[in-house]
Backbone as JSON, one array per atom type, in Angstrom:
{
  "sequence": "XXXXXXXXXXXXXXXXXXXXXXXXXXXXXXXXXXXXXXXXXXXXXXXXXXXXXXXXXXXXXXXXXXXXXXXXXXXXXXXXXX",
  "N": [[0.68, -25.35, -17.18], [-2.58, -26.18, -18.14], [-5.66, -26.07, -16.26], [-7.05, -29.2, -15.41], [-9.76, -29.57, -15.88], [-10.25, -28.18, -18.14], [-8.85, -29.48, -20.05], [-8.16, -31.47, -22.98], [-8.43, -34.18, -22.46], [-10.15, -34.24, -20.23], [-12.38, -33.14, -21.38], [-13.09, -35.21, -23.19], [-13.69, -37.17, -21.28], [-15.96, -36.02, -20.06], [-17.69, -35.95, -22.3], [-17.98, -38.68, -22.76], [-19.32, -39.42, -20.41], [-21.73, -38.07, -20.78], [-22.63, -39.42, -23.06], [-22.97, -42.08, -22.09], [-24.94, -41.64, -20.23], [-27.08, -40.81, -21.84], [-27.33, -43.11, -23.42], [-28.26, -44.84, -21.54], [-30.76, -43.97, -21.34], [-31.46, -41.84, -19.62], [-32.51, -38.68, -18.48], [-30.98, -35.56, -17.55], [-32.32, -34.68, -15.28], [-33.56, -37.03, -14.34], [-31.34, -38.63, -13.74], [-30.11, -37.05, -11.78], [-32.05, -37.15, -9.79], [-31.95, -39.86, -9.05], [-29.39, -39.82, -7.99], [-29.84, -38.28, -5.85], [-29.41, -35.52, -5.86], [-29.37, -32.06, -6.87], [-30.64, -31.1, -10.15], [-28.92, -29.36, -11.35], [-26.41, -30.2, -10.56], [-25.71, -32.39, -12.23], [-25.84, -31.08, -14.69], [-23.81, -29.14, -14.37], [-21.41, -30.66, -14.11], [-21.43, -31.93, -16.55], [-21.16, -29.81, -18.32], [-18.68, -28.92, -17.68], [-18.32, -27.14, -15.67], [-18.08, -27.96, -13.15], [-16.01, -30.11, -11.36], [-15.59, -33.61, -11.21], [-14.99, -35.91, -8.57], [-13.36, -39.04, -7.76], [-15.08, -40.67, -6.19], [-17.6, -39.54, -6.69], [-17.77, -40.02, -9.45], [-17.89, -42.83, -9.4], [-20.36, -43.19, -8.11], [-22.08, -42.17, -10.04], [-21.68, -43.88, -12.32], [-22.52, -46.22, -11.17], [-25.29, -45.82, -10.77], [-26.0, -45.56, -13.45], [-25.48, -48.07, -14.25], [-23.04, -48.89, -15.35], [-19.94, -50.38, -16.03], [-17.26, -49.32, -14.21], [-14.53, -49.82, -14.7], [-14.46, -50.66, -17.36], [-15.36, -48.32, -18.56], [-13.24, -46.58, -17.95], [-11.15, -47.9, -19.29], [-12.01, -47.56, -21.92], [-11.87, -44.78, -22.09], [-9.11, -44.45, -21.81], [-8.3, -45.67, -24.19], [-9.24, -43.83, -26.07], [-7.59, -41.72, -25.51], [-5.1, -42.67, -26.28], [-5.46, -42.82, -28.99], [-5.45, -40.23, -29.76]],
  "CA": [[-0.23, -26.46, -17.44], [-3.97, -25.76, -17.93], [-6.43, -26.87, -15.31], [-7.46, -30.42, -16.1], [-11.16, -29.49, -16.28], [-10.27, -27.59, -19.48], [-7.99, -30.26, -20.93], [-8.8, -32.33, -23.98], [-8.76, -35.45, -21.81], [-11.34, -34.06, -19.39], [-13.48, -32.94, -22.32], [-13.51, -36.55, -23.63], [-14.31, -37.8, -20.12], [-17.32, -35.46, -19.94], [-18.46, -36.41, -23.45], [-18.31, -40.09, -22.53], [-20.35, -39.48, -19.37], [-22.98, -37.66, -21.42], [-23.04, -40.51, -23.95], [-23.49, -43.24, -21.36], [-26.23, -41.22, -19.62], [-28.1, -40.85, -22.89], [-27.51, -44.51, -23.81], [-29.05, -45.47, -20.48], [-32.08, -43.31, -21.42], [-31.68, -40.96, -18.48], [-32.33, -37.25, -18.62], [-30.21, -35.02, -16.43], [-33.2, -34.63, -14.11], [-33.74, -38.39, -13.83], [-30.09, -39.06, -13.12], [-29.89, -36.29, -10.53], [-32.99, -37.67, -8.78], [-31.37, -41.12, -8.56], [-28.21, -39.48, -7.2], [-30.31, -37.44, -4.73], [-28.73, -34.24, -6.02], [-30.13, -31.19, -7.78], [-30.37, -31.28, -11.57], [-27.77, -28.52, -11.7], [-25.2, -30.99, -10.31], [-25.4, -33.11, -13.47], [-25.6, -30.06, -15.71], [-22.52, -28.47, -14.17], [-20.26, -31.51, -14.45], [-21.46, -32.21, -17.99], [-20.68, -28.61, -19.03], [-17.32, -28.64, -17.27], [-18.3, -26.1, -14.64], [-17.81, -28.65, -11.89], [-15.12, -31.25, -11.53], [-15.98, -34.8, -10.46], [-13.93, -36.71, -7.95], [-13.51, -40.47, -8.03], [-16.27, -41.21, -5.51], [-18.76, -39.07, -7.44], [-17.77, -40.78, -10.7], [-18.36, -44.19, -9.1], [-21.79, -43.1, -7.83], [-22.78, -41.96, -11.31], [-21.67, -45.1, -13.14], [-23.34, -47.24, -10.5], [-26.68, -45.53, -11.12], [-26.16, -45.83, -14.88], [-25.17, -49.5, -14.44], [-21.88, -48.95, -16.24], [-18.73, -50.9, -15.39], [-16.29, -48.22, -14.18], [-13.26, -50.21, -15.31], [-14.65, -50.64, -18.82], [-15.43, -46.91, -18.92], [-11.88, -46.03, -17.89], [-10.39, -48.5, -20.39], [-12.43, -46.89, -23.16], [-11.31, -43.44, -22.03], [-7.68, -44.58, -22.1], [-8.15, -45.96, -25.62], [-9.43, -42.59, -26.84], [-6.41, -40.88, -25.29], [-4.01, -43.22, -27.08], [-5.75, -42.54, -30.38], [-5.24, -38.79, -30.05]],
  "C": [[-1.67, -25.98, -17.18], [-4.65, -26.64, -16.89], [-7.02, -28.06, -16.06], [-8.92, -30.39, -16.52], [-11.27, -28.91, -17.69], [-9.41, -28.37, -20.47], [-8.82, -31.07, -21.92], [-9.24, -33.66, -23.36], [-10.03, -35.34, -20.96], [-12.57, -33.82, -20.26], [-14.0, -34.3, -22.8], [-14.2, -37.31, -22.5], [-15.76, -37.33, -19.97], [-18.21, -35.94, -21.08], [-18.88, -37.87, -23.29], [-19.39, -40.23, -21.46], [-21.72, -39.09, -19.94], [-23.51, -38.8, -22.3], [-23.61, -41.69, -23.19], [-24.8, -42.89, -20.66], [-27.34, -41.34, -20.65], [-28.37, -42.29, -23.34], [-28.35, -45.27, -22.79], [-30.47, -44.87, -20.41], [-32.44, -42.53, -20.16], [-31.58, -39.51, -18.94], [-31.45, -36.78, -17.47], [-31.05, -35.03, -15.16], [-33.4, -36.03, -13.5], [-32.5, -38.89, -13.13], [-29.87, -38.34, -11.79], [-30.84, -36.78, -9.44], [-32.47, -38.98, -8.19], [-30.15, -40.88, -7.67], [-28.55, -38.68, -5.95], [-29.55, -36.12, -4.68], [-29.6, -33.36, -6.92], [-29.73, -31.42, -9.24], [-29.15, -30.48, -11.99], [-26.44, -29.24, -11.47], [-24.76, -31.7, -11.59], [-25.05, -32.12, -14.58], [-24.21, -29.46, -15.58], [-21.34, -29.39, -14.49], [-20.25, -31.85, -15.94], [-20.95, -31.02, -18.81], [-19.25, -28.25, -18.66], [-17.2, -27.53, -16.24], [-17.96, -26.66, -13.27], [-16.99, -29.87, -12.19], [-15.6, -32.41, -10.65], [-14.77, -35.41, -9.77], [-14.25, -38.19, -8.18], [-14.78, -41.05, -7.42], [-17.53, -40.79, -6.25], [-18.89, -39.83, -8.77], [-18.33, -42.18, -10.46], [-19.85, -44.21, -8.79], [-22.58, -42.99, -9.13], [-22.81, -43.23, -12.14], [-22.45, -46.23, -12.49], [-24.82, -47.05, -10.84], [-26.95, -45.87, -12.58], [-25.9, -47.28, -15.25], [-24.09, -49.7, -15.49], [-20.7, -49.49, -15.44], [-17.67, -49.8, -15.39], [-14.96, -48.58, -14.82], [-13.34, -50.2, -16.83], [-14.71, -49.2, -19.32], [-14.03, -46.31, -18.97], [-11.01, -46.6, -19.01], [-10.74, -47.84, -21.71], [-11.87, -45.47, -23.21], [-9.81, -43.47, -22.36], [-7.43, -44.87, -23.58], [-8.29, -44.69, -26.45], [-8.23, -41.66, -26.66], [-5.24, -41.37, -26.13], [-4.2, -42.91, -28.55], [-5.45, -41.1, -30.75], [-3.88, -38.34, -29.72]]
}
């Protein structure tokens, strides 16, 4: 089994995070400043070099003002479609 960071599902998760960041009109630098983390933190998880845990995911969607349950439901829908 491949590491989940390289799976198709994790790729879609990362793509969705990038999309919601851009929809919220945040650059990586702006988001990282709100998270009180270096810009490389956002860059690395968006490129798949770093894996997010649940708490980190919740921090990110809170800053982006995204409903985490709606995000997860949308992610599950994309998995069912593929």
